[in-house]
mmCIF file of C-alpha atoms in Angstrom:
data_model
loop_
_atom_site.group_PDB
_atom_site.id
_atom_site.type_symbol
_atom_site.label_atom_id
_atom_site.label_comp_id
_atom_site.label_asym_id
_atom_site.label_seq_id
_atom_site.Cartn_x
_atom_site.Cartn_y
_atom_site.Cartn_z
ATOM 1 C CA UNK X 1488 30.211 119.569 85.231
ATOM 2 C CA UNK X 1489 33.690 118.020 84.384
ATOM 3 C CA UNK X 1490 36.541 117.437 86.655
ATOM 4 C CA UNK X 1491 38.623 116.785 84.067
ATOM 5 C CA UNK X 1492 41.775 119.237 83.580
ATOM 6 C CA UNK X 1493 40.711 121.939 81.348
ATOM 7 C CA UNK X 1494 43.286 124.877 81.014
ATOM 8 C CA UNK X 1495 41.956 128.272 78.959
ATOM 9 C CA UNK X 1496 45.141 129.704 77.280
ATOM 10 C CA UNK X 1497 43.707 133.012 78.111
ATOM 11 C CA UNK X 1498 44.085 131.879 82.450
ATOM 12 C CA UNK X 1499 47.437 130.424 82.996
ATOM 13 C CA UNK X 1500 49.360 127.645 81.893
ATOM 14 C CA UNK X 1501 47.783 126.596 78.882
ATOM 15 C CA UNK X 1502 46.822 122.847 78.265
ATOM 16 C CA UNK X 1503 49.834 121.597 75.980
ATOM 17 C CA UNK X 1504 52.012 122.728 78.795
ATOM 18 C CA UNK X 1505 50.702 121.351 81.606
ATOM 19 C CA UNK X 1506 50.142 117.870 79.746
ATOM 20 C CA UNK X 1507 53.657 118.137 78.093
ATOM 21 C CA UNK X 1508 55.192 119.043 82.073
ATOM 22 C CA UNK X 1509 52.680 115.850 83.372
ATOM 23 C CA UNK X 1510 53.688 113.490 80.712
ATOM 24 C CA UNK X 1511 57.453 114.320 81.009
ATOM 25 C CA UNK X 1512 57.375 114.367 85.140
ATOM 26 C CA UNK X 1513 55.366 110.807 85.260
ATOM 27 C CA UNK X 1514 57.856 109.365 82.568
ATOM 28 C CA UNK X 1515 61.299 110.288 84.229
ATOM 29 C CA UNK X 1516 59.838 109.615 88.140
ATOM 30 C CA UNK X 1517 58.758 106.340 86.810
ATOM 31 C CA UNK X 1518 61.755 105.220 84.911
ATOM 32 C CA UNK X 1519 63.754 106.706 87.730
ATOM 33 C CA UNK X 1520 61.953 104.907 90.463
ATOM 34 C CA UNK X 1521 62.121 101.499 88.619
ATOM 35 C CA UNK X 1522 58.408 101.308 88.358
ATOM 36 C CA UNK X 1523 56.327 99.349 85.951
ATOM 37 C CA UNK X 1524 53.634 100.788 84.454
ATOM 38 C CA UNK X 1525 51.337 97.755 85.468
ATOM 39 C CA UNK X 1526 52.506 98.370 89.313
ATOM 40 C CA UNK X 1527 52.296 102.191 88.999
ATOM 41 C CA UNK X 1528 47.965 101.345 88.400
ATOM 42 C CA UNK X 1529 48.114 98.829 91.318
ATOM 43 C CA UNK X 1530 49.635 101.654 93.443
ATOM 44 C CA UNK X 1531 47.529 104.605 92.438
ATOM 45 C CA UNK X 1532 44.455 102.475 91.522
ATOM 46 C CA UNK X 1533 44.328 104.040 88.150
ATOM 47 C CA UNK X 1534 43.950 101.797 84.969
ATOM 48 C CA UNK X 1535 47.083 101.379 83.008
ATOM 49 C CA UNK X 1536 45.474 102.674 79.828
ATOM 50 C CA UNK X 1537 44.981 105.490 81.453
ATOM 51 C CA UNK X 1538 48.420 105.972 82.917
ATOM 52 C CA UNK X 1539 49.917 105.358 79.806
ATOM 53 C CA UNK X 1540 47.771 108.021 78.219
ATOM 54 C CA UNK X 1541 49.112 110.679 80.641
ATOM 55 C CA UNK X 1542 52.658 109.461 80.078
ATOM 56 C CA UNK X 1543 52.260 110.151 76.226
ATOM 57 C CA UNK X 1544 50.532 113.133 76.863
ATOM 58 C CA UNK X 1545 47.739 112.693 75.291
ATOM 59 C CA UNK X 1546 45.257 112.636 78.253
ATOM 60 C CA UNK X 1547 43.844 115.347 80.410
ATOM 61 C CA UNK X 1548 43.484 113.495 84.102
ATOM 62 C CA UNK X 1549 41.294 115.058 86.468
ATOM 63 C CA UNK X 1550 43.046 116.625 89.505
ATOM 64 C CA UNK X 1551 42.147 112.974 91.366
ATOM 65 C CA UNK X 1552 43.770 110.869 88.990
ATOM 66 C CA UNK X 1553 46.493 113.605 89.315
ATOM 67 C CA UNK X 1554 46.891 113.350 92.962
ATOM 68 C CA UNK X 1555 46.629 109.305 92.963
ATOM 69 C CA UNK X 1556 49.323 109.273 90.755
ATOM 70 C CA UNK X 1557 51.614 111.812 92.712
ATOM 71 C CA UNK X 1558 50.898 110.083 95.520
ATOM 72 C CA UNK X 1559 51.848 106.782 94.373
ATOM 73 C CA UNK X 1560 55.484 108.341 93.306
ATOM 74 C CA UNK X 1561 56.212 110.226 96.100
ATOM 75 C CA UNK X 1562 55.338 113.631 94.592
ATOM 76 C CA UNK X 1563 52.994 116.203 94.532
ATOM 77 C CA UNK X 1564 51.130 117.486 92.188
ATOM 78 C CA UNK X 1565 52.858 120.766 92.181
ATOM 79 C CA UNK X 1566 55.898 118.627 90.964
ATOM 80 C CA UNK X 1567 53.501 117.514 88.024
ATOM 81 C CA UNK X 1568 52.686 120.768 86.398
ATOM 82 C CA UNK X 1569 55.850 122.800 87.652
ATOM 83 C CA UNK X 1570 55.161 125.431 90.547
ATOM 84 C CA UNK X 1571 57.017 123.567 92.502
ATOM 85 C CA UNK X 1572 60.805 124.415 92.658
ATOM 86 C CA UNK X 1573 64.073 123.213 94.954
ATOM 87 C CA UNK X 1574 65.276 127.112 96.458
ATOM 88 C CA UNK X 1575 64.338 128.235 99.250
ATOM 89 C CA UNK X 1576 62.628 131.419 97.469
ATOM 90 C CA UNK X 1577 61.061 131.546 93.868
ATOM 91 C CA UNK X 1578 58.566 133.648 91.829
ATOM 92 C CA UNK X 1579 56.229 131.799 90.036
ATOM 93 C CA UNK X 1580 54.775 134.097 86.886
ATOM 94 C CA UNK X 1581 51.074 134.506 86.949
ATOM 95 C CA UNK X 1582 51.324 133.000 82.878
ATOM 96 C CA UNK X 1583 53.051 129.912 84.733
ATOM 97 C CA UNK X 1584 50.217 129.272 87.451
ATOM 98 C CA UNK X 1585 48.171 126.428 85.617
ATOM 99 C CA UNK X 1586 44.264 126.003 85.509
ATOM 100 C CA UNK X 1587 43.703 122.446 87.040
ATOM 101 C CA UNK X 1588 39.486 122.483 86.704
ATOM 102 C CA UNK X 1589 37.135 124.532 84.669
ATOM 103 C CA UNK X 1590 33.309 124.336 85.497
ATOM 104 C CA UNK X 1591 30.796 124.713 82.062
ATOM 105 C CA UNK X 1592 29.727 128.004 83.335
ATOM 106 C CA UNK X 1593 33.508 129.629 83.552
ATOM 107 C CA UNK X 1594 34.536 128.617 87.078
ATOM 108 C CA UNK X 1595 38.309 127.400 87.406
ATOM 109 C CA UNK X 1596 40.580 125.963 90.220
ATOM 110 C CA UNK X 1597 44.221 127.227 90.112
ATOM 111 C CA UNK X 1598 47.514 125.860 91.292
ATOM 112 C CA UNK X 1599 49.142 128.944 93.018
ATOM 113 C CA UNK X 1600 51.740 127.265 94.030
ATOM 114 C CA UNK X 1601 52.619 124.365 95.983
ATOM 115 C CA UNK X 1602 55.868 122.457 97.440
ATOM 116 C CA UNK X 1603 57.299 119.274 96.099
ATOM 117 C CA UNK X 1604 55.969 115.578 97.540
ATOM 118 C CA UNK X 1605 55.451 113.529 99.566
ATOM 119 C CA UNK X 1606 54.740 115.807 101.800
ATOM 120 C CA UNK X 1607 52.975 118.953 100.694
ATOM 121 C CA UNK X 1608 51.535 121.974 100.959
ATOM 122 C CA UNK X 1609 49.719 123.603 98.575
ATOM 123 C CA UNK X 1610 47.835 126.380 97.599
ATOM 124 C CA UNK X 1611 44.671 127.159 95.180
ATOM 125 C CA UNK X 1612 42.187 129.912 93.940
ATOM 126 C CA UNK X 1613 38.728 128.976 93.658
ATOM 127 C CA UNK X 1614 35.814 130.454 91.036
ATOM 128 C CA UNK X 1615 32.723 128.773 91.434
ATOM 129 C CA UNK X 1616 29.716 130.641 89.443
ATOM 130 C CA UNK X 1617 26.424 130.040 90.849
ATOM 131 C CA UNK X 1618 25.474 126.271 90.263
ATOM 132 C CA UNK X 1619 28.775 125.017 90.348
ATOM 133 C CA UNK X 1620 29.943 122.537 91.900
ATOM 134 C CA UNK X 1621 32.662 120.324 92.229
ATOM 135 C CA UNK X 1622 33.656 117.048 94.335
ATOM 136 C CA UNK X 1623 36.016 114.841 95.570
ATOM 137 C CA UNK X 1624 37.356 111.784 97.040
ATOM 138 C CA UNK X 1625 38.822 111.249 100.483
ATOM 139 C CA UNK X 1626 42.551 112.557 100.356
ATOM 140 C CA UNK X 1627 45.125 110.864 102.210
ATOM 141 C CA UNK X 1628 44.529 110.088 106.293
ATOM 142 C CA UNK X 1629 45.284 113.266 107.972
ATOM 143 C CA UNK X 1630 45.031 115.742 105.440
ATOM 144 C CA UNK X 1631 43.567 119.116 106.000
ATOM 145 C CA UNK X 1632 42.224 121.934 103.853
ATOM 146 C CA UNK X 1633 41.710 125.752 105.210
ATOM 147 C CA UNK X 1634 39.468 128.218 103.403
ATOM 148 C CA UNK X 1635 38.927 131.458 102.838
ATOM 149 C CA UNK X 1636 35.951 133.086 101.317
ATOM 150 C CA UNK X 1637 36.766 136.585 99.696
ATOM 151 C CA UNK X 1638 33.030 136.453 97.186
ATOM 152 C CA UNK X 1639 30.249 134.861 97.642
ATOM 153 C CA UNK X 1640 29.495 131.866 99.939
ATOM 154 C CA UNK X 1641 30.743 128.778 100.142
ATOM 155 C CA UNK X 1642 28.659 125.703 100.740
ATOM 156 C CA UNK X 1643 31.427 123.273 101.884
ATOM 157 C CA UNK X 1644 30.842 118.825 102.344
ATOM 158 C CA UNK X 1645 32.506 117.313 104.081
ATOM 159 C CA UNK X 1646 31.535 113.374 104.934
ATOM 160 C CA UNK X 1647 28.223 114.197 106.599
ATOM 161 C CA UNK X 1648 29.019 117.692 107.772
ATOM 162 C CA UNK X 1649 27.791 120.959 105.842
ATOM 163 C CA UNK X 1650 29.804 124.585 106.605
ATOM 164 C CA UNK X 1651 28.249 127.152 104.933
ATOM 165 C CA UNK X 1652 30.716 130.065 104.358
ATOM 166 C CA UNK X 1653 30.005 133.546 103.804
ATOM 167 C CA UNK X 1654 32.399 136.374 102.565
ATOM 168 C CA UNK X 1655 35.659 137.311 104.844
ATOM 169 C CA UNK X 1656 34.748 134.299 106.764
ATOM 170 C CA UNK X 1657 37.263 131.035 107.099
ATOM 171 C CA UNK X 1658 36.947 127.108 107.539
ATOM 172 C CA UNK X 1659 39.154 124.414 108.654
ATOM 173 C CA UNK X 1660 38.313 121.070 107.128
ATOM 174 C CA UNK X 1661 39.621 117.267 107.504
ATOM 175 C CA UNK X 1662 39.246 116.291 103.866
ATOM 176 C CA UNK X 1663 40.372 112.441 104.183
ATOM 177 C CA UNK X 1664 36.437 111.491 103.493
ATOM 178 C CA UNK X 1665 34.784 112.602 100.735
ATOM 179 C CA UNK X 1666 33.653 116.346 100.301
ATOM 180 C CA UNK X 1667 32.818 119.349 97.855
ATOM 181 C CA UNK X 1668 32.582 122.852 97.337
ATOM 182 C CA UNK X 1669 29.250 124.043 95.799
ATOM 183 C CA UNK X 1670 27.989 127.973 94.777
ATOM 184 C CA UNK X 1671 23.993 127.630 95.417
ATOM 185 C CA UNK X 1672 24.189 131.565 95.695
ATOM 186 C CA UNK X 1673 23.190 133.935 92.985
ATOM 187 C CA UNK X 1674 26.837 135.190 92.771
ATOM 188 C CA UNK X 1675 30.331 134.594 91.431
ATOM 189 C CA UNK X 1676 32.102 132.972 94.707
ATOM 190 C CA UNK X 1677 35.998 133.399 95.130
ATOM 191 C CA UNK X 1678 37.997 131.487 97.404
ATOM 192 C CA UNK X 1679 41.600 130.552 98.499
ATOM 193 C CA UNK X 1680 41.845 126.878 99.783
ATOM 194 C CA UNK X 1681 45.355 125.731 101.248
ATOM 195 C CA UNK X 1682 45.747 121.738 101.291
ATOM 196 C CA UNK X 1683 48.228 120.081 103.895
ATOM 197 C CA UNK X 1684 48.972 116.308 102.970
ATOM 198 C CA UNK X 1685 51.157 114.687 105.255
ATOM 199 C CA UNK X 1686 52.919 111.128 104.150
ATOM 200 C CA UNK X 1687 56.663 110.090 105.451
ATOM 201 C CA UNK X 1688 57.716 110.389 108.773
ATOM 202 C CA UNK X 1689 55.092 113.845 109.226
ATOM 203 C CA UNK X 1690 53.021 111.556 111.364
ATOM 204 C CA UNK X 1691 55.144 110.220 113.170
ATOM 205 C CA UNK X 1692 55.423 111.493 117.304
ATOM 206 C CA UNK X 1693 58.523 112.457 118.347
ATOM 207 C CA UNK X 1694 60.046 110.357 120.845
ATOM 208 C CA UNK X 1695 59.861 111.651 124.500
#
């Protein structure tokens, strides 16, 4: 299994887009911002080969290299690949929606859509085939994931805790520890997974 980005042309943004959009987004937010590109891999604690890679385009980050990164420039990851967008309403074409994983058995994670950083909301579609699996990293404190299983079930992680999520069911998740969505069914699961990451000031109480 690879969690590297892997976009069919045949489902969405194909992979020269995406990695032209991702080199060109990390290049002018970078410049922009002043930033180094040996304090841009102390920030996101990913290696500056690698970061310069993505900035020439010729690397395909996984989506946690992809969100260290954002995160590290104030962005989301939405701003990397382009469903993100500054008016209040816009239609993002289904050839536009990029393909962030692919699984070796035809499973794929897509980027609905998904507002601009630092803090961001997001939205994905989920194919696991049975076997698949895929994992992750703690996201940043606070940040929470909701699910909803239209195919399938869902065998969700998350630190020590197991959900297991049957069709037209739903789950609320804090996924600041590490977790991971599995398909140990004998079926094609399909889910929709909303992310909430909170960063400036969205902590913050307001004052009485």
């Amino acid at each position: 299994m690879t969690n590297k980005v892997n976009i069919p042309t045949e489902a969405g943004a194909d992979v020269e887009t995406v990695s032209a959009a991702v080199s060109r987004t990390l290049k002018q937010a970078r410049k922009q911002q002043g930033i180094t590109l040996d304090e841009l891999s102390r920030r996101s604690g990913v290696s500056k080969g690698m970061v310069v890679e993505i900035e020439k385009g010729s690397a395909n980050p996984s989506i946690a290299t992809l969100c260290k990164i954002a995160a590290a420039l104030g962005l989301s990851v939405a701003d990397f690949v382009n469903v993100a967008a500054t008016p209040a309403a816009h239609l993002i074409d289904s050839e536009d929606i990029p393909t962030l994983w692919a699984g070796e058995l035809g499973g794929s994670a897509r980027l609905l859509a998904g507002t601009s950083g630092p803090n961001m909301l997001e939205l994905w579609r989920w194919e696991l085939f049975p076997g698949e699996s895929f994992s992750s990293a703690g996201h940043p404190n606070g940040t929470t994931e909701l699910f909803h299983v239209e195919k399938g079930t869902l065998h969700l992680h998350v630190g020590d805790a197991e959900l297991i999520v049957g069709p037209g069911c739903s789950a609320v998740a804090r996924t600041d520890v590490a977790h991971g969505y599995a398909n140990h069914g004998r079926a094609k699961l399909v889910f929709t997974m909303s992310v909430t990451e909170l960063h400036q000031g969205a902590r913050e109480s307001p004052s009485p």
